[in-house]
Amino acid sequence: MAGSLDNSEDLEFSDRPVPRDRRMGRLPLTMAWWSVCSAMFYLVIAASLALAYGTRNAIIGLVLSVLAYAAVNAVLVRHAIRTGLSVSLFSRLLLGRSGAAVATLIFFATAIYYAVFEGSVIAVALREYAGISYPLAALVVAVYSVALIFGSIQNWLDKFNGVLLPFYLLGLVAAVVLAVAEYGYSDAWLNLGPEGGTPAGGWWDCFTAYMGVWILMMFTYDYARFGRPEDARFHAIINFGAPFYAVAFLLNGLVGIFLAASLPTEGGVSEVSVVFALVQLMGVAGLAFVWISQTRINTANYYLAAVNMESFAETAFRLHLPKWVWACVVGAIAYALMLADVFAYILQALAYQGIFVVAWVGIALVHIATDRGAGDADPAQARAVNPAGLGAWLLASGAGLALHFAGGTAASLSAPATFLVAGAAYGALAGRVAARRALS
């Protein structure tokens, strides 16, 4: 019975589907998920793309990304709600137990990397405004970030992020208003671009840049499994759909482009330079805005890193420990990385891991479209290796990495090519496996 669960029971359901009586209502799940819509990263990536390819190309890429993310997540959300599976459990069906362990490893490692980025932004803001040392600021961020995810997604994160959401939106508006009041309005933000003019087809480069963040598809799946079946349409179209990405990508992106053209930033546009500019412009309100934006998204980063690290340990090593232990491990790793000068290496690692994630999404979509069992298979009965899924995953990832290493135009095709190869290869290999079983 729901009321008889004690604190020792796993409320995150990392090793089994989320039961129907543990699903969340529309508003609580929406508030928990919309923590992901706030981050300096969204402002900075749009501004960087506008400077590299032109504002118009960046906006086209943003709009296309909103549509692409909405279309893919509409499929993933419905499947997650129908089955209640996590990314780890679903990956056992797609790749087998061994492949699922690798996919979960990539998932939690990527979540930790993003936690490092976003946590470092808060630490820099604290150092800049409060004058404390960066190591101490980083420790404060790591400790309170871990503490925030001790409560389950059903009982705490929805309320916390629901309270902070309006303050984040007010902070966005305040940043724009104060920038105009301080520096005046100019339409220069509509005409940003590289010296020598915007490159032809720059919109494509902007669109594929956002494919590097398809880890959000895995984020979506792990959150959507808590949705109720009767709310599946709402979550697929609204909560995890175009309205969410219109805020996360388009609204944040437009504000980022405007601020990049309006605020004086030293050394080019980066998360740190934007933080400096906002703190100087808004004072304590700027610090509060940075804290709200980064803390909201870091609840998702830390939560998903801890839950998937727990699942990885159970799958790979049969190691069963409570989530709070893994939350502390995530915090320790994040703190160590925040102190190390590893950002260049982390960016490269994210680029490589992004290819594996895009391949996973391609396989997942084809599996959902062709699975006649409608997700009824039991992950506990999954084979050690699913040759169709694992073969397609490795083949597509290899093709994507080869194009990425080639550089130039080939690199801009790496993510789309990975997606197409993964889907086509899985469809072909799964068909052959099914045919052999039918004959036998």
Coordinates of C-alpha atoms in Angstrom, one line a residue:
M1 CA 0.0 0.0 0.0
A2 CA 1.2 3.5 -0.8
G3 CA 0.7 4.7 2.7
S4 CA 2.9 1.9 4.2
L5 CA 6.1 2.7 2.4
D6 CA 8.9 3.6 4.8
N7 CA 11.9 5.8 4.2
S8 CA 14.1 2.9 3.3
E9 CA 12.0 2.0 0.2
D10 CA 13.3 3.2 -3.1
L11 CA 11.0 6.0 -4.1
E12 CA 12.9 6.6 -7.3
F13 CA 12.2 3.1 -8.8
S14 CA 15.6 2.8 -10.3
D15 CA 15.3 -1.0 -10.5
R16 CA 11.7 -1.5 -11.5
P17 CA 8.9 0.4 -13.3
V18 CA 7.1 3.2 -11.4
P19 CA 3.8 1.7 -10.2
R20 CA 0.5 3.5 -11.0
D21 CA -0.1 4.5 -7.4
R22 CA 3.2 6.3 -7.3
R23 CA 2.6 8.5 -10.4
M24 CA 2.5 12.3 -10.0
G25 CA -0.3 14.8 -10.9
R26 CA 0.0 17.2 -13.9
L27 CA 1.1 20.2 -11.9
P28 CA 3.7 18.6 -9.6
L29 CA 5.4 16.8 -12.5
T30 CA 5.4 19.9 -14.6
M31 CA 7.0 21.9 -11.8
A32 CA 9.6 19.2 -11.3
W33 CA 10.4 19.0 -15.0
W34 CA 10.5 22.7 -15.7
S35 CA 13.5 23.1 -13.5
V36 CA 15.4 22.1 -16.7
C37 CA 14.3 25.2 -18.5
S38 CA 16.6 27.6 -16.6
A39 CA 20.4 27.7 -17.1
M40 CA 23.0 30.2 -18.2
F41 CA 24.0 27.6 -20.7
Y42 CA 20.8 28.3 -22.8
L43 CA 21.5 32.0 -22.9
V44 CA 25.2 31.5 -23.8
I45 CA 24.9 28.9 -26.5
A46 CA 22.3 31.0 -28.4
A47 CA 24.5 34.1 -28.1
S48 CA 27.6 32.2 -29.2
L49 CA 25.8 30.8 -32.2
A50 CA 24.5 34.2 -33.2
L51 CA 28.0 35.6 -33.0
A52 CA 29.4 32.7 -35.1
Y53 CA 26.6 32.3 -37.7
G54 CA 24.4 35.4 -37.4
T55 CA 21.3 36.2 -35.4
R56 CA 18.8 35.1 -38.1
N57 CA 20.5 31.8 -38.6
A58 CA 20.6 31.3 -34.8
I59 CA 16.9 32.0 -34.5
I60 CA 16.0 29.6 -37.4
G61 CA 18.1 26.9 -35.7
L62 CA 16.3 27.6 -32.4
V63 CA 12.9 27.3 -33.9
L64 CA 13.8 24.1 -35.8
S65 CA 15.2 22.7 -32.6
V66 CA 12.0 23.4 -30.7
L67 CA 10.0 21.5 -33.3
A68 CA 12.5 18.6 -33.4
Y69 CA 12.7 18.2 -29.7
A70 CA 8.9 18.4 -29.4
A71 CA 8.3 15.7 -32.0
V72 CA 10.9 13.3 -30.6
N73 CA 9.8 13.7 -27.0
A74 CA 6.1 13.3 -27.8
V75 CA 7.0 9.7 -28.7
L76 CA 9.3 9.1 -25.8
V77 CA 7.0 10.6 -23.2
R78 CA 4.0 8.4 -24.1
H79 CA 6.2 5.3 -24.0
A80 CA 7.7 6.2 -20.6
I81 CA 4.3 6.9 -19.2
R82 CA 2.8 3.7 -20.6
T83 CA 5.7 1.5 -19.3
G84 CA 6.9 3.3 -16.2
L85 CA 10.4 2.3 -17.2
S86 CA 13.6 4.4 -16.5
V87 CA 16.2 5.0 -19.2
S88 CA 18.3 2.2 -17.5
L89 CA 15.5 -0.3 -17.7
F90 CA 14.4 0.6 -21.2
S91 CA 18.0 0.3 -22.3
R92 CA 18.1 -3.3 -21.1
L93 CA 15.4 -4.0 -23.7
L94 CA 17.2 -2.0 -26.4
L95 CA 20.8 -3.0 -25.8
G96 CA 20.8 -5.9 -23.4
R97 CA 22.0 -5.7 -19.8
S98 CA 25.6 -5.1 -20.7
G99 CA 24.8 -2.4 -23.2
A100 CA 22.3 -0.8 -20.8
A101 CA 25.1 -0.5 -18.2
V102 CA 27.2 1.5 -20.6
A103 CA 24.3 3.7 -21.6
T104 CA 23.5 4.4 -18.0
L105 CA 27.2 5.2 -17.4
I106 CA 27.2 7.7 -20.2
F107 CA 23.9 9.2 -18.8
F108 CA 25.1 9.8 -15.3
A109 CA 28.5 11.0 -16.4
T110 CA 27.0 13.6 -18.7
A111 CA 24.6 14.7 -15.9
I112 CA 27.6 15.2 -13.6
Y113 CA 29.4 17.2 -16.3
Y114 CA 26.5 19.5 -16.6
A115 CA 26.3 19.8 -12.8
V116 CA 29.9 20.9 -12.8
F117 CA 29.2 23.6 -15.4
E118 CA 26.2 25.0 -13.8
G119 CA 27.6 24.7 -10.2
S120 CA 30.7 26.5 -11.3
V121 CA 28.6 29.4 -12.5
I122 CA 27.0 29.8 -9.0
A123 CA 30.5 29.5 -7.4
V124 CA 31.9 32.2 -9.6
A125 CA 29.0 34.5 -8.8
L126 CA 29.4 33.9 -5.1
R127 CA 33.1 34.6 -5.4
E128 CA 32.5 37.8 -7.4
Y129 CA 29.8 39.2 -5.1
A130 CA 30.6 37.8 -1.7
G131 CA 34.4 37.9 -2.0
I132 CA 34.9 34.3 -0.7
S133 CA 37.4 31.9 -2.2
Y134 CA 36.4 29.8 -5.2
P135 CA 37.1 26.5 -3.5
L136 CA 34.9 27.5 -0.6
A137 CA 32.1 28.7 -2.9
A138 CA 32.3 25.5 -4.9
L139 CA 32.0 23.4 -1.7
V140 CA 28.9 25.4 -0.6
V141 CA 27.3 24.7 -4.0
A142 CA 28.1 21.0 -3.9
V143 CA 26.9 20.5 -0.4
Y144 CA 23.5 22.3 -0.8
S145 CA 23.0 20.7 -4.2
V146 CA 23.3 17.2 -2.7
A147 CA 21.0 18.2 0.2
L148 CA 18.3 19.4 -2.2
I149 CA 18.0 15.9 -3.8
F150 CA 17.7 13.9 -0.6
G151 CA 13.9 14.3 -1.0
S152 CA 12.2 12.3 -3.7
I153 CA 11.0 13.8 -7.0
Q154 CA 7.4 13.2 -5.9
N155 CA 7.7 14.9 -2.5
W156 CA 10.1 17.8 -2.8
L157 CA 11.7 18.8 -6.1
D158 CA 8.3 19.7 -7.7
K159 CA 7.5 22.1 -4.8
F160 CA 11.0 23.6 -4.7
N161 CA 11.2 24.3 -8.4
G162 CA 7.6 25.4 -8.6
V163 CA 8.3 28.2 -6.1
L164 CA 11.5 29.3 -8.0
L165 CA 10.0 29.3 -11.5
P166 CA 8.2 32.7 -11.4
F167 CA 11.3 34.3 -9.8
Y168 CA 13.4 33.0 -12.7
L169 CA 11.0 34.4 -15.3
L170 CA 11.0 37.7 -13.4
G171 CA 14.8 37.7 -13.4
L172 CA 14.9 37.3 -17.2
V173 CA 12.6 40.3 -17.6
A174 CA 14.6 42.3 -15.1
A175 CA 17.9 41.6 -16.8
V176 CA 16.5 42.9 -20.1
V177 CA 14.8 45.9 -18.6
L178 CA 17.9 46.9 -16.6
A179 CA 20.2 46.4 -19.6
V180 CA 18.0 48.8 -21.7
A181 CA 17.8 51.3 -18.8
E182 CA 21.6 51.2 -18.3
Y183 CA 22.9 51.0 -21.9
G184 CA 19.9 52.0 -24.0
Y185 CA 18.1 49.9 -26.7
S186 CA 19.7 49.1 -30.0
D187 CA 18.6 46.7 -32.7
A188 CA 22.3 45.5 -33.0
W189 CA 21.3 42.2 -31.4
L190 CA 19.3 41.4 -34.6
N191 CA 22.4 41.8 -36.7
L192 CA 25.0 39.9 -34.8
G193 CA 27.4 37.8 -36.9
P194 CA 31.0 37.1 -37.7
E195 CA 33.2 39.5 -39.5
G196 CA 32.9 39.1 -43.3
G197 CA 29.2 38.2 -43.1
T198 CA 27.1 35.3 -42.1
P199 CA 28.0 31.9 -43.7
A200 CA 25.6 30.3 -46.1
G201 CA 23.6 27.5 -44.5
G202 CA 24.5 28.7 -41.0
W203 CA 21.1 27.8 -39.7
W204 CA 22.0 24.1 -40.2
D205 CA 25.1 24.5 -38.0
C206 CA 22.9 26.1 -35.4
F207 CA 20.3 23.4 -35.6
T208 CA 22.9 20.5 -35.3
A209 CA 24.6 22.3 -32.4
Y210 CA 21.5 21.7 -30.3
M211 CA 21.6 18.0 -31.3
G212 CA 24.6 17.9 -29.0
V213 CA 22.2 18.4 -26.1
W214 CA 20.0 15.5 -26.9
I215 CA 20.8 14.1 -23.5
L216 CA 17.6 16.1 -22.6
M217 CA 15.8 13.2 -24.4
M218 CA 17.1 10.9 -21.6
F219 CA 16.2 13.5 -19.0
T220 CA 12.7 13.6 -20.5
Y221 CA 12.3 9.8 -20.3
D222 CA 13.4 9.5 -16.7
Y223 CA 11.0 12.3 -15.6
A224 CA 8.0 11.3 -17.8
R225 CA 7.8 7.8 -16.3
F226 CA 6.2 9.5 -13.2
G227 CA 3.3 10.7 -15.3
R228 CA -0.2 9.3 -15.0
P229 CA -1.6 7.5 -18.1
E230 CA -4.6 9.8 -18.2
D231 CA -2.3 12.8 -18.5
A232 CA -0.2 11.3 -21.3
R233 CA -1.5 13.7 -24.0
F234 CA -0.9 16.8 -21.8
H235 CA 2.7 15.7 -20.9
A236 CA 3.5 14.8 -24.5
I237 CA 2.3 18.0 -26.1
I238 CA 2.6 20.6 -23.3
N239 CA 4.8 19.7 -20.4
F240 CA 7.6 18.0 -22.3
G241 CA 6.6 19.5 -25.7
A242 CA 7.0 22.7 -27.7
P243 CA 5.9 25.1 -24.9
F244 CA 8.7 23.9 -22.7
Y245 CA 11.3 24.2 -25.4
A246 CA 9.9 27.5 -26.5
V247 CA 10.9 28.8 -23.1
A248 CA 14.1 26.7 -22.6
F249 CA 15.6 27.3 -26.0
L250 CA 13.8 30.2 -27.8
L251 CA 13.0 32.6 -25.0
N252 CA 16.3 32.0 -23.2
G253 CA 18.1 32.2 -26.5
L254 CA 16.6 35.5 -27.5
V255 CA 17.4 37.0 -24.1
G256 CA 20.9 35.6 -24.4
I257 CA 21.5 37.1 -27.8
F258 CA 20.1 40.5 -26.7
L259 CA 22.3 40.6 -23.6
A260 CA 25.4 39.6 -25.5
A261 CA 24.8 42.6 -27.8
S262 CA 23.9 44.9 -24.9
L263 CA 26.2 44.1 -22.0
P264 CA 29.9 44.7 -22.0
T265 CA 31.6 41.3 -21.6
E266 CA 35.4 40.8 -21.4
G267 CA 37.0 38.0 -23.3
G268 CA 34.0 37.2 -25.4
V269 CA 30.7 35.6 -24.5
S270 CA 30.8 32.7 -22.0
E271 CA 28.8 31.6 -19.0
V272 CA 31.3 33.3 -16.7
S273 CA 31.4 36.6 -18.7
V274 CA 27.6 36.7 -18.7
V275 CA 27.5 36.1 -14.9
F276 CA 30.0 38.9 -14.3
A277 CA 28.0 41.3 -16.4
L278 CA 24.7 40.4 -14.7
V279 CA 26.2 40.7 -11.2
Q280 CA 27.7 44.1 -12.1
L281 CA 24.4 45.3 -13.7
M282 CA 21.9 43.9 -11.1
G283 CA 23.9 43.6 -7.9
V284 CA 22.4 41.3 -5.3
A285 CA 19.4 40.7 -7.6
G286 CA 21.8 39.5 -10.3
L287 CA 23.4 37.0 -7.8
A288 CA 19.9 35.9 -6.9
F289 CA 18.9 35.4 -10.5
V290 CA 22.1 33.3 -11.2
W291 CA 21.5 31.3 -8.1
I292 CA 17.8 30.6 -9.0
S293 CA 18.6 29.7 -12.6
Q294 CA 21.5 27.4 -11.9
T295 CA 20.1 25.8 -8.7
R296 CA 16.9 24.9 -10.5
I297 CA 18.6 23.0 -13.3
N298 CA 21.1 21.5 -11.0
T299 CA 18.4 19.7 -9.0
A300 CA 17.8 17.8 -12.3
N301 CA 21.5 17.2 -12.9
Y302 CA 22.2 15.9 -9.5
Y303 CA 19.0 13.9 -9.2
L304 CA 19.5 12.1 -12.5
A305 CA 23.2 11.6 -11.9
A306 CA 22.5 10.0 -8.5
V307 CA 19.6 7.8 -9.7
N308 CA 21.4 6.5 -12.8
M309 CA 24.7 6.0 -10.8
E310 CA 22.6 3.9 -8.4
S311 CA 21.1 1.9 -11.3
F312 CA 24.6 1.4 -12.9
A313 CA 26.0 0.1 -9.7
E314 CA 23.1 -2.4 -9.4
T315 CA 23.4 -3.5 -13.0
A316 CA 27.1 -3.7 -13.3
F317 CA 28.2 -4.7 -9.8
R318 CA 25.1 -5.9 -8.0
L319 CA 25.8 -3.2 -5.5
H320 CA 22.7 -2.0 -3.6
L321 CA 23.1 1.3 -1.7
P322 CA 20.5 4.0 -0.9
K323 CA 20.1 7.0 -3.2
W324 CA 21.5 9.4 -0.6
V325 CA 24.9 7.6 -0.8
W326 CA 25.1 8.0 -4.5
A327 CA 24.0 11.7 -4.1
C328 CA 27.0 12.2 -1.9
V329 CA 29.3 10.4 -4.4
V330 CA 27.9 12.7 -7.2
G331 CA 28.5 15.7 -5.0
A332 CA 32.1 14.7 -4.3
I333 CA 32.9 14.1 -7.9
A334 CA 31.3 17.3 -9.0
Y335 CA 33.2 19.3 -6.4
A336 CA 36.5 17.7 -7.5
L337 CA 35.8 18.6 -11.1
M338 CA 34.9 22.1 -10.2
L339 CA 38.3 22.6 -8.6
A340 CA 40.2 21.0 -11.6
D341 CA 41.0 22.8 -14.8
V342 CA 39.3 20.3 -17.0
F343 CA 36.7 22.3 -18.9
A344 CA 38.3 21.9 -22.3
Y345 CA 38.4 18.1 -21.8
I346 CA 34.9 18.0 -20.5
L347 CA 33.6 19.9 -23.6
Q348 CA 35.3 17.3 -25.8
A349 CA 33.9 14.4 -23.7
L350 CA 30.4 15.9 -24.0
A351 CA 30.8 16.1 -27.8
Y352 CA 31.7 12.4 -28.0
Q353 CA 29.1 11.3 -25.5
G354 CA 26.5 13.3 -27.3
I355 CA 27.0 11.1 -30.4
F356 CA 26.2 8.0 -28.3
V357 CA 23.1 9.7 -26.9
V358 CA 21.8 10.6 -30.4
A359 CA 22.3 7.0 -31.4
W360 CA 20.3 5.8 -28.4
V361 CA 17.4 8.1 -29.3
G362 CA 17.4 6.8 -32.9
I363 CA 17.2 3.2 -31.7
A364 CA 14.6 4.0 -29.1
L365 CA 12.3 5.7 -31.6
V366 CA 12.5 2.8 -34.0
H367 CA 11.9 0.3 -31.2
I368 CA 8.8 2.1 -30.0
A369 CA 7.5 2.4 -33.5
T370 CA 8.0 -1.3 -34.3
D371 CA 7.5 -3.0 -30.9
R372 CA 4.3 -5.0 -31.2
G373 CA 4.4 -5.8 -27.5
A374 CA 3.7 -2.1 -26.8
G375 CA 6.4 -2.1 -24.1
D376 CA 5.1 -5.2 -22.2
A377 CA 8.5 -6.9 -22.2
D378 CA 10.1 -7.4 -18.8
P379 CA 13.5 -5.7 -18.4
A380 CA 14.4 -8.3 -15.7
Q381 CA 14.3 -11.0 -18.4
A382 CA 16.5 -9.1 -20.8
R383 CA 19.4 -10.9 -22.4
A384 CA 23.0 -10.0 -21.5
V385 CA 23.4 -8.6 -25.1
N386 CA 20.7 -7.6 -27.6
P387 CA 22.7 -8.0 -30.8
A388 CA 20.4 -5.8 -32.8
G389 CA 20.4 -2.9 -30.4
L390 CA 24.0 -3.0 -29.4
G391 CA 25.2 -3.6 -32.9
A392 CA 23.2 -0.6 -34.2
W393 CA 24.3 1.6 -31.3
L394 CA 28.0 0.8 -31.9
L395 CA 27.7 1.1 -35.7
A396 CA 25.9 4.5 -35.6
S397 CA 28.2 5.8 -32.9
G398 CA 31.3 4.8 -34.9
A399 CA 30.0 6.5 -38.0
G400 CA 29.2 9.7 -36.0
L401 CA 32.6 9.7 -34.3
A402 CA 34.4 9.3 -37.7
L403 CA 32.5 12.3 -39.1
H404 CA 33.2 14.3 -36.0
F405 CA 37.0 13.6 -36.2
A406 CA 36.9 14.5 -39.9
G407 CA 36.1 18.1 -39.0
G408 CA 34.6 20.7 -41.3
T409 CA 31.4 20.0 -43.1
A410 CA 31.6 16.4 -42.1
A411 CA 31.5 17.2 -38.4
S412 CA 28.3 19.2 -38.9
L413 CA 26.7 16.1 -40.2
S414 CA 27.9 13.8 -37.4
A415 CA 24.8 14.0 -35.2
P416 CA 22.2 13.7 -38.0
A417 CA 24.1 10.9 -39.6
T418 CA 24.3 9.1 -36.3
F419 CA 20.6 9.4 -35.7
L420 CA 19.7 8.1 -39.2
V421 CA 22.2 5.2 -39.2
A422 CA 21.1 4.1 -35.7
G423 CA 17.4 4.0 -36.7
A424 CA 18.1 2.3 -40.0
A425 CA 20.6 -0.2 -38.6
Y426 CA 18.3 -1.2 -35.7
G427 CA 15.3 -1.6 -37.9
A428 CA 17.3 -3.9 -40.3
L429 CA 19.0 -5.9 -37.5
A430 CA 15.9 -6.3 -35.4
G431 CA 14.0 -7.5 -38.5
R432 CA 16.6 -10.1 -39.2
V433 CA 16.6 -11.4 -35.6
A434 CA 12.7 -11.6 -35.7
A435 CA 12.8 -13.5 -39.0
R436 CA 15.3 -16.0 -37.6
R437 CA 13.1 -16.6 -34.5
A438 CA 10.1 -17.1 -36.7
L439 CA 11.9 -19.7 -38.8
S440 CA 13.2 -21.5 -35.7

